[in-house]
Coordinates of C-alpha atoms and ligand atoms in Angstrom, one line a residue:
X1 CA 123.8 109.6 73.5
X2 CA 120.6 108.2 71.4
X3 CA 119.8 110.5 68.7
X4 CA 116.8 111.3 68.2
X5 CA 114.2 113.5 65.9
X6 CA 112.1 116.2 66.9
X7 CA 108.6 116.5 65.5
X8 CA 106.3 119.4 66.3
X9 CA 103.0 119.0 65.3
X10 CA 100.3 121.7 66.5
X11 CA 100.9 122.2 70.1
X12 CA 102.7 119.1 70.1
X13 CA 106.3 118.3 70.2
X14 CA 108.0 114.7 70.3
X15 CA 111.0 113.3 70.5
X16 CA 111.2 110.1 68.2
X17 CA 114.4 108.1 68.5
X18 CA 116.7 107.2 65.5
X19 CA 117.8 103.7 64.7
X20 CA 121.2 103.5 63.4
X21 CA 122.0 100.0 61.2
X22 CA 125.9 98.9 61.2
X23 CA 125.7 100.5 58.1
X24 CA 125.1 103.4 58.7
X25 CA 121.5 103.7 58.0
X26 CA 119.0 105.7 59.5
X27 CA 115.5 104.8 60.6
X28 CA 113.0 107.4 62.4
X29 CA 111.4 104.9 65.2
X30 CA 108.0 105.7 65.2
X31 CA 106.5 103.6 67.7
X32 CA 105.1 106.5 69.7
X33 CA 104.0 108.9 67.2
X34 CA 100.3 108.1 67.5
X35 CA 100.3 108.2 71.7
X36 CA 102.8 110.9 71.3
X37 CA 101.5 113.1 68.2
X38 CA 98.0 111.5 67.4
X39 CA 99.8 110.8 63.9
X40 CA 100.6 107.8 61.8
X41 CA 102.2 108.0 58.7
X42 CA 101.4 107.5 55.7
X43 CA 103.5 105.3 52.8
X44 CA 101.7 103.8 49.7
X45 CA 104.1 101.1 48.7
X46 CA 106.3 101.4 51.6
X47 CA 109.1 103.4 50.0
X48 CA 110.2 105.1 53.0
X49 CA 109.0 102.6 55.6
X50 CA 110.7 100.5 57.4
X51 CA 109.5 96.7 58.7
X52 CA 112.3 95.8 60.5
X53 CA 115.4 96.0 61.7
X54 CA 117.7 92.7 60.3
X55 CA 120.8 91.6 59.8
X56 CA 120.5 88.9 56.9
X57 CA 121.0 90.5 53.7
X58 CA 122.3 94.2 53.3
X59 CA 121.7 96.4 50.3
X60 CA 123.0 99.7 49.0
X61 CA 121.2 100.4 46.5
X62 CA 123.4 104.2 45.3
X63 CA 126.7 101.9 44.8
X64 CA 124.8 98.3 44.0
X65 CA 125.9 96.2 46.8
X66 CA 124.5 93.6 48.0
X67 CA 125.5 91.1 50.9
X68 CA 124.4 87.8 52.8
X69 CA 125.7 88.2 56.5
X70 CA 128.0 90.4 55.6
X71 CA 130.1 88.5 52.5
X72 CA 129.4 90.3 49.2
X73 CA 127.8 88.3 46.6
X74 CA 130.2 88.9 44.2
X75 CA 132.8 86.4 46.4
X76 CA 129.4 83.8 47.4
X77 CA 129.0 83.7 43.3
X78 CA 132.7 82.8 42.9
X79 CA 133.1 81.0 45.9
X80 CA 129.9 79.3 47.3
X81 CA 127.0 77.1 46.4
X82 CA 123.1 77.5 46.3
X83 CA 123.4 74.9 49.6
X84 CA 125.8 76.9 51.5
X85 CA 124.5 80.2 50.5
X86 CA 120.9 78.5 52.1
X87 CA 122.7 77.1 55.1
X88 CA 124.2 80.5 55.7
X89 CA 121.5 82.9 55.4
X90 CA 118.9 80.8 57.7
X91 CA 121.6 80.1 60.2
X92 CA 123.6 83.4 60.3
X93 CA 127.5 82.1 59.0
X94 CA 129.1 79.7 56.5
X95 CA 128.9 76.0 57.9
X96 CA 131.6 74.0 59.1
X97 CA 132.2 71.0 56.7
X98 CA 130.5 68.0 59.4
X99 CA 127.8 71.0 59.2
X100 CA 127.4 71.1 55.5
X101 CA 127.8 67.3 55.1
X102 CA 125.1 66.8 57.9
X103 CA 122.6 69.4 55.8
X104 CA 122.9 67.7 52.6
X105 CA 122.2 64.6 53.9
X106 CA 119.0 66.0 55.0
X107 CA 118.4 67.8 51.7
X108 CA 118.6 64.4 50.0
X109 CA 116.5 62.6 52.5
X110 CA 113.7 65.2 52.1
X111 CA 113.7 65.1 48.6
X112 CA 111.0 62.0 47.6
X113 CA 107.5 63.3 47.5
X114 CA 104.6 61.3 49.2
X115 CA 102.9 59.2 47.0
X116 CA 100.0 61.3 47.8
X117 CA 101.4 64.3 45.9
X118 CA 100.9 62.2 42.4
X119 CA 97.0 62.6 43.2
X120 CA 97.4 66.4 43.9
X121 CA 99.1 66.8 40.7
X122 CA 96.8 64.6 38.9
X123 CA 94.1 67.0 40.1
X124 CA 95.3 70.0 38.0
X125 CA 95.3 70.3 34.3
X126 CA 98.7 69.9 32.5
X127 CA 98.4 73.8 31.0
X128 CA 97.8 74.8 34.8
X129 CA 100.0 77.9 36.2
X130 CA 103.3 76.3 37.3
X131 CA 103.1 79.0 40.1
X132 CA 99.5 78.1 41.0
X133 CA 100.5 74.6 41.4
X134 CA 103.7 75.5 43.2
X135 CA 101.7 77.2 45.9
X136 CA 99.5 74.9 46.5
X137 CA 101.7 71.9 46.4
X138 CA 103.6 74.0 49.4
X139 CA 100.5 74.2 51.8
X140 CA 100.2 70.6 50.8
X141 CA 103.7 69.6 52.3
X142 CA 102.9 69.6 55.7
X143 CA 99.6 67.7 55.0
X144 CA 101.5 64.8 54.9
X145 CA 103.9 63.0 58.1
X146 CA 107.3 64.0 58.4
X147 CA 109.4 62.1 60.7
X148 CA 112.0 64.2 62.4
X149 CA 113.5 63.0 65.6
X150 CA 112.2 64.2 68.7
X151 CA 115.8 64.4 70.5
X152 CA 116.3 67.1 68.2
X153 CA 117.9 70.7 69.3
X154 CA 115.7 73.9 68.5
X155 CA 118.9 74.6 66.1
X156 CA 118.5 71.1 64.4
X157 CA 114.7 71.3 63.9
X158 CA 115.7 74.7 62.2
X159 CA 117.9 72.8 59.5
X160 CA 115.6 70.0 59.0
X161 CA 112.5 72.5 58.3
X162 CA 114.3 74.1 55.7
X163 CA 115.9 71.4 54.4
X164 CA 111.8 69.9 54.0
X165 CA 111.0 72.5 52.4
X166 CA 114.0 73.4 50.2
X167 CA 114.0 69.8 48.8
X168 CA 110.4 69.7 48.8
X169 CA 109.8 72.6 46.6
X170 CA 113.0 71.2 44.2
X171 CA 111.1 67.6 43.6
X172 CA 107.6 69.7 43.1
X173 CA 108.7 71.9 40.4
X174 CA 110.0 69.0 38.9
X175 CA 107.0 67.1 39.2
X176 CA 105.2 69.8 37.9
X177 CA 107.0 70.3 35.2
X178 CA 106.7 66.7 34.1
X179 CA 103.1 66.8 34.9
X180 CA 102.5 69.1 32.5
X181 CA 103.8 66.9 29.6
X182 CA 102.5 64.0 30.7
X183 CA 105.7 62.7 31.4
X184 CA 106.2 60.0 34.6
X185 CA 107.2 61.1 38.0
X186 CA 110.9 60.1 38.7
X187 CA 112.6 59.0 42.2
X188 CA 115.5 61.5 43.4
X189 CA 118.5 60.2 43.3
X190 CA 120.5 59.9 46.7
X191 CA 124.1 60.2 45.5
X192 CA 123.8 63.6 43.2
X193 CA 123.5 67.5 45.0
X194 CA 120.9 69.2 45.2
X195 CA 120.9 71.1 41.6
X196 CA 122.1 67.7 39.5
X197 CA 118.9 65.9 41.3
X198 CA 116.5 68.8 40.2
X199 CA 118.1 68.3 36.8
X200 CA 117.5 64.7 36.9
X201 CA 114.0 65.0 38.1
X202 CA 113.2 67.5 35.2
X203 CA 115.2 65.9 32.4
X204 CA 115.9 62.1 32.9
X205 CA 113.7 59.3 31.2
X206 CA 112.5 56.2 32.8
X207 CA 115.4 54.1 30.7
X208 CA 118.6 57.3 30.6
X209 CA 118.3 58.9 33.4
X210 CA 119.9 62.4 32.8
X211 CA 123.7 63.4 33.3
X212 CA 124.0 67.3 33.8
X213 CA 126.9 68.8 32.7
X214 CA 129.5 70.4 35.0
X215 CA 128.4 74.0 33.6
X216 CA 125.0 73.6 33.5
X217 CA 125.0 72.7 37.3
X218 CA 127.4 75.3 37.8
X219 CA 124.6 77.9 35.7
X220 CA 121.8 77.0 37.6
X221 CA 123.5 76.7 41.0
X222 CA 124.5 80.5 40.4
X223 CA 120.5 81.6 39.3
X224 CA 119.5 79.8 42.9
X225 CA 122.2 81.6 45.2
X226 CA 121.6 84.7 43.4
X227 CA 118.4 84.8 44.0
X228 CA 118.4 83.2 47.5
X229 CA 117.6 86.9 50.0
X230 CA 116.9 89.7 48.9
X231 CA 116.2 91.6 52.1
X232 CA 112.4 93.3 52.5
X233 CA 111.1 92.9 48.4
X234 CA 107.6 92.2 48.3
X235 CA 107.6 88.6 48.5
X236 CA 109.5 88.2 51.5
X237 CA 107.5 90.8 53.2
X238 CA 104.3 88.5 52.3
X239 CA 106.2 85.7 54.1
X240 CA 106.5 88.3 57.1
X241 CA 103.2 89.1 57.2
X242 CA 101.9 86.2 57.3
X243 CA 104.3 84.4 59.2
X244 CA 103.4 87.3 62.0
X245 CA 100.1 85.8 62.6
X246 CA 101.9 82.7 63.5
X247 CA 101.3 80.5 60.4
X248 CA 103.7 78.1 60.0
X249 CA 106.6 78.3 57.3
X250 CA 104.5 76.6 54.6
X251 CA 101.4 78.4 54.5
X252 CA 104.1 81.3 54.6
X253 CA 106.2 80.6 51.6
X254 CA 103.0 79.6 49.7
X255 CA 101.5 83.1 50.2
X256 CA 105.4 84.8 49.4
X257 CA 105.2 82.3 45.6
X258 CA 101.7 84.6 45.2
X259 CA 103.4 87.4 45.5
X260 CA 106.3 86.8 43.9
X261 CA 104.2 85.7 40.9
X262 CA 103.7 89.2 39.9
X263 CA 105.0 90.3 36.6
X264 CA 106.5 93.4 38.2
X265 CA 108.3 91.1 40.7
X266 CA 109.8 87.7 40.0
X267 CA 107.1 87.3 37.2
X268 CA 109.2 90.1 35.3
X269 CA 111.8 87.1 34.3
X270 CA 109.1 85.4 32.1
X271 CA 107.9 89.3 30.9
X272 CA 111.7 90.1 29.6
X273 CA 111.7 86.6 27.8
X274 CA 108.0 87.5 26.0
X275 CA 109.7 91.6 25.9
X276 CA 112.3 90.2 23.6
X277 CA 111.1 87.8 21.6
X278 CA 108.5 90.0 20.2
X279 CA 111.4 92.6 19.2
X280 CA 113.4 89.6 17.9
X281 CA 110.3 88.3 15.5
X282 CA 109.4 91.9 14.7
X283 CA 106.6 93.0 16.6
X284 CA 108.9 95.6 17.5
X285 CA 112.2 97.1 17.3
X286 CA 114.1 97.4 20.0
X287 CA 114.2 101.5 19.5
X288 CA 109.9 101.0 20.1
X289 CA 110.5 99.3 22.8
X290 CA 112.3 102.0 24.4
X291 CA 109.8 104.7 23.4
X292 CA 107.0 102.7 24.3
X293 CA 108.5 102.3 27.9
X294 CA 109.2 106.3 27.8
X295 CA 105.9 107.3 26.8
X296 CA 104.9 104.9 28.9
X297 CA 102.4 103.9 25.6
X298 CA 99.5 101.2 27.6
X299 CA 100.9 100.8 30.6
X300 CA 104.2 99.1 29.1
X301 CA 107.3 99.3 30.6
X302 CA 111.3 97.6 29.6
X303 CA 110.6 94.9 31.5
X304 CA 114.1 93.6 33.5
X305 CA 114.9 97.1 34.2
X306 CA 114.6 99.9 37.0
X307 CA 114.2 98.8 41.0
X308 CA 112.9 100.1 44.1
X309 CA 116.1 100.2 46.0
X310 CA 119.0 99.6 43.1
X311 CA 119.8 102.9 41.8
X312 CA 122.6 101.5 40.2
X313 CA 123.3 98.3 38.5
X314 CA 121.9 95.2 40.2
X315 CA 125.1 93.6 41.3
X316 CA 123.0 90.3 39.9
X317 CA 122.3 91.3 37.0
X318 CA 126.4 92.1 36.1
X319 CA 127.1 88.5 37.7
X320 CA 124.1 87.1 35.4
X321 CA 125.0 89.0 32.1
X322 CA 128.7 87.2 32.5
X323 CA 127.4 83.9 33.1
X324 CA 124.9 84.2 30.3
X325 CA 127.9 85.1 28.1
X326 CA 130.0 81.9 29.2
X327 CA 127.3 79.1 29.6
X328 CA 125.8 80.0 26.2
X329 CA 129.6 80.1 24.7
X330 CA 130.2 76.9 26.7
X331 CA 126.9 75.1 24.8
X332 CA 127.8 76.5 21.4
X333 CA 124.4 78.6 21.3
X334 CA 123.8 81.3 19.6
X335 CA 120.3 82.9 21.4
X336 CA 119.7 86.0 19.2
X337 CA 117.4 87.1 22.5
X338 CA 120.9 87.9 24.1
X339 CA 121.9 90.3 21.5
X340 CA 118.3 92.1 21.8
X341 CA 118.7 92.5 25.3
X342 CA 121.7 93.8 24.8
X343 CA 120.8 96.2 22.3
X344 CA 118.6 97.3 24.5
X345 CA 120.9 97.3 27.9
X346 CA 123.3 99.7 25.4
X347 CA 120.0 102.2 24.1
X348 CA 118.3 102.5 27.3
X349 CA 121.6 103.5 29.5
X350 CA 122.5 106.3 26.8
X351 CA 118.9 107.8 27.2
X352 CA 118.4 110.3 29.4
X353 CA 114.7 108.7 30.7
X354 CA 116.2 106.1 32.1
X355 CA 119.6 107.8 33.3
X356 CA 117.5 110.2 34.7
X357 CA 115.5 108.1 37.1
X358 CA 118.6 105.6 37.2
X359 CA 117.2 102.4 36.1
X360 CA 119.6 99.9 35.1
X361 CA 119.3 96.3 34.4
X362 CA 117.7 94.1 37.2
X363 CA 117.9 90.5 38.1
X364 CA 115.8 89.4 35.6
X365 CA 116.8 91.1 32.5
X366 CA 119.8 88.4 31.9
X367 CA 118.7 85.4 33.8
X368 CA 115.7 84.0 31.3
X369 CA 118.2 84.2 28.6
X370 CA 120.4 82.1 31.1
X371 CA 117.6 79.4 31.6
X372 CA 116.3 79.3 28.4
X373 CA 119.5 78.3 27.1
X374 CA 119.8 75.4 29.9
X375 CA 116.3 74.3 28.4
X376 CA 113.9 75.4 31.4
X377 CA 110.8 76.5 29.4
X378 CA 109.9 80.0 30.2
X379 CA 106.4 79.8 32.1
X380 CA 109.3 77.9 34.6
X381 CA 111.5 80.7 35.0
X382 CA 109.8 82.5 38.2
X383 CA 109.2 79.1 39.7
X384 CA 113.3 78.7 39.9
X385 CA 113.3 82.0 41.1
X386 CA 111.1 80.5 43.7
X387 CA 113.1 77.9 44.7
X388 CA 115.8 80.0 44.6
X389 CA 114.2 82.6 47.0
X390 CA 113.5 79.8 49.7
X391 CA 116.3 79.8 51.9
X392 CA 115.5 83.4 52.4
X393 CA 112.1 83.3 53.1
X394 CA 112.3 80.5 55.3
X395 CA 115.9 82.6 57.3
X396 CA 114.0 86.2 57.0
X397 CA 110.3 84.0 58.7
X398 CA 112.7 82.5 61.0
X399 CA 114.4 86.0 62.2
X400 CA 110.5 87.5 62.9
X401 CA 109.5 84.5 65.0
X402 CA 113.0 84.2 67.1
X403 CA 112.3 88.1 67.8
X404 CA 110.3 88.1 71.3
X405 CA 109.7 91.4 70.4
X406 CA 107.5 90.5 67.4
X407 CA 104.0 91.2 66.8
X408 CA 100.9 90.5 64.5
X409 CA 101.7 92.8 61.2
X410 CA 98.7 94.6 61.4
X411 CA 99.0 98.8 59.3
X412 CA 97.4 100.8 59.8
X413 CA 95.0 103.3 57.1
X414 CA 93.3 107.1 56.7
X415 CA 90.3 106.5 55.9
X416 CA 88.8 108.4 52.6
X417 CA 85.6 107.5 52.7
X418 CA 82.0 108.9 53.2
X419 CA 81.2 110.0 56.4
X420 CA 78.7 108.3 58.5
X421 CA 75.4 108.0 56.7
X422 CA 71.9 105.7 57.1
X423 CA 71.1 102.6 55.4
X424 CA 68.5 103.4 52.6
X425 CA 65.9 100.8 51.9
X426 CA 66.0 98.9 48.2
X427 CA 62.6 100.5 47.6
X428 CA 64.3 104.6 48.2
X429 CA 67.1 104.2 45.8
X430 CA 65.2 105.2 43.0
Ligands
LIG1 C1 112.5 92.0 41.4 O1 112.4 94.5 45.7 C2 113.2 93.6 45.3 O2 114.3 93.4 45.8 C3 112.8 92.7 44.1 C4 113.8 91.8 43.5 C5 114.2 90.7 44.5 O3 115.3 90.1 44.3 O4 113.3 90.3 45.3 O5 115.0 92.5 43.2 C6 113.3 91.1 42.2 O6 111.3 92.1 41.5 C7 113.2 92.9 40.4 C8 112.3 93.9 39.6 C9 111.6 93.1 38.5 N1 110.5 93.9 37.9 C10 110.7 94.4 36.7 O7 111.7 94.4 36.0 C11 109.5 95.2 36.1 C12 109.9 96.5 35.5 N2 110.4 97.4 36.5 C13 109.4 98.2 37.2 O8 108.1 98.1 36.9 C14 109.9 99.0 38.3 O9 111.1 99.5 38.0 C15 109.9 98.3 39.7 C16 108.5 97.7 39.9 C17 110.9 97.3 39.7 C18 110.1 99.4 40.7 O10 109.1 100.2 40.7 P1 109.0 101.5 41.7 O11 110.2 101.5 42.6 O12 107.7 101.6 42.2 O13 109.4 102.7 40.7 P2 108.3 103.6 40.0 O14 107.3 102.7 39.3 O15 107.8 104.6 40.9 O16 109.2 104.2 38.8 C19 109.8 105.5 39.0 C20 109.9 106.1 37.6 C21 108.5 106.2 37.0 O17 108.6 107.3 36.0 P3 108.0 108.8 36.5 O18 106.7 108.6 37.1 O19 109.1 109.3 37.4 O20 108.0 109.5 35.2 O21 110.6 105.2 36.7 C22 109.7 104.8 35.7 C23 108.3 105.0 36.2 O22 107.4 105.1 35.1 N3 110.1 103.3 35.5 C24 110.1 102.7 34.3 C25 110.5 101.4 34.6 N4 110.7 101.2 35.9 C26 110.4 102.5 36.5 N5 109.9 103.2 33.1 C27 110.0 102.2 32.1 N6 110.4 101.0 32.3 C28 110.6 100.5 33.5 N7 111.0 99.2 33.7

């Protein structure tokens, strides 16, 4: 028997049905209540709303878990790689070796930019946003042909999309990277994976071309899959909306990198680095920091810390915290940022503020710390997020468009406003 939920509003009484997730979660459907009640509801920031009902990524946010189709990350971080983690979240379980061979293969043949990207880049200035240029480097990609074959299955134009764009975005953060120091634009290189290419693009020379070490792939491949889905954050949602309208995949991953861009989003990576480098050189101590973020002194908050749904610690940001610990062991490197954001990990989880409203370390407390010590500069950090985050876009667009059922994302509002009144002429307005 369909539960359901009764509301009674005036004279009014309606049943609304509840939506039960195999998790266990509950969701009031509401798709009635304004024919049923003459209501909508109301939910600034969408803290209590659901979009959709999905079954790529699940979180639970009171114990910190967090899943792609079902396998905890933990075992995908031990286990997996940024490639397989992308295959399975767009196509709904792990690939089958042919399956992961055959993806690769079009990951590597996607990755060479049209010449005509050199022009694009050539149009911005080297100091320009790397986010900026991402974006609009993304709308670009489709401006240019594509060859895919037209024999191809519904299943196999899937794959070859996201391979586009997943490779795409790889050879243009590295092109904009090298843009901005006036370096050349390199060719991919066909016989390295997908991580040791971006590494190559970003680091190699026109005579040495770049050899990544074993752990640094290892490093960055982690950052990617970790940040590959993330169910319904604010970027993905973007990617939703505007995918709802029927824009294709580019236009909707270009708008998600604006949103994403946000410093209280996957801009916070590049806040946490500027957060602790200003304790480390003094600008203040790390016992200010926390008072500032209590009193809440302009606006400022510990940047890296608290989330919407993780009420615990972000599974990510243990995984992270480990890794940053081994990789910057493995280099030899002593990054006196780690032991700030430690300091401050230790401080804030003793005081009762942040207990209180349990906010723990996020994603992107530890994983600046990671890239900084692989040599990405900082204003890169949320672009790797970026291109980490693609495969789940492009699986989380794909799930809205396969869905018959879908509709143009359009909320609704109460309107605050003043009530109707008549147009004054310049000369009454006194
Ligand atoms: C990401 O959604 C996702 O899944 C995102 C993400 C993903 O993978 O896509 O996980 C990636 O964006 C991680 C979050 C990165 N952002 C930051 O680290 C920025 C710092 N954190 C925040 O500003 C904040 O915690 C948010 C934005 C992450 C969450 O904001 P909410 O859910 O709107 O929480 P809130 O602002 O309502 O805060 C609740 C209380 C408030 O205090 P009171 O009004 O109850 O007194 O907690 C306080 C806030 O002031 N608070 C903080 C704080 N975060 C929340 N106080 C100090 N420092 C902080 N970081």
């Amino acid at each position: 028997m369909a539960r359901t939920a009764k509301l009674t509003f005036d004279d009014r009484s309606i049943d609304l049905p509840i939506v039960e997730g195999t998790e266990g979660e509950l969701g009031l459907d509401i798709g009635k209540l304004r024919s049923g009640a003459g209501l909508i509801t109301l939910d600034p920031g969408y803290g209590n709303t659901g979009s959709c009902t999905s079954e790529i990524t699940f979180i639970d946010g009171e114990k910190g878990i967090l899943r792609y189709r079902g396998i905890p990350i933990e075992q995908l971080a031990k286990h997996s790689t940024f490639v397989e983690v992308a295959w399975l979240l767009i196509l709904g379980r792990l690939p089958k070796q042919a399956e992961l061979d055959d993806f690769r293969e079009r990951l590597g043949r996607n990755a060479p930019l049209h010449e005509g990207f050199k022009h694009l880049f050539e149009g911005f200035l080297a100091d320009a946003p790397p986010m900026a240029v991402l974006s609009a480097m993304i709308n670009a990609i489709p401006c240019f042909p594509h060859t895919s074959r037209d024999d191809e299955s519904p299943e196999e134009r899937a794959i070859e999309d996201a391979a586009r764009l997943i490779s795409k975005v790889r050879s243009i953060a590295a092109y904009g990277y090298r843009r901005a120091r006036g370096l050349p634009y390199l060719y991919p290189d066909p016989k390295l994976g997908y991580v040791a290419n971006f590494m190559h693009l970003m680091f190699s020379c026109p005579y040495r071309q770049h050899e990544a070490s074993p752990e640094m792939v290892d490093a960055l491949n982690l950052i990617l899959l970790l940040h590959a889905d993330h169910e319904q954050n604010c970027s993905t949602s973007t990617a939703r909306m505007v995918g709802s309208s029927q824009a294709n995949i580019y236009a909707s991953c270009a708008a998600a990198v604006g949103a994403l861009w946000g410093p209280l989003h996957g801009g916070a990576n590049v806040a946490v680095l500027e957060m602790l480098e200003s304790i480390h050189k003094g600008g203040v101590s790390a016992a200010d920091a926390i008072k500032m973020a209590k009193d809440g002194t302009g606006g400022f908050r510990l940047m890296g810390f608290g989330h919407r749904v993780y009420k615990n610690f972000d599974p990510r940001a243990r995984i992270l915290k480990a890794a940053a610990d081994k990789v910057l062991a493995q280099l030899g490197v002593k990054d006196p940022l780690l032991d700030v954001a430690r300091q401050l990990e230790e401080m804030a989880l003793k005081d009762s503020y942040f207990v209180d409203r349990k906010l723990y370390p996020n994603v992107d407390f530890y994983s600046g710390i990671l890239m900084r010590a692989m040599g990405i500069p900082t204003n890169m950090f949320t672009v790797i997020f970026a291109m980490g985050r693609m495969p789940g876009w492009i699986a989380q667009w794909k799930e809205l468009r396969d869905d018959p059922k879908a509709r143009i994302a359009r909320p609704r509002q109460i309107y605050t406003g003043p009530n109707e009144t008549d147009y004054v002429g310049i000369d009454q307005r006194g």
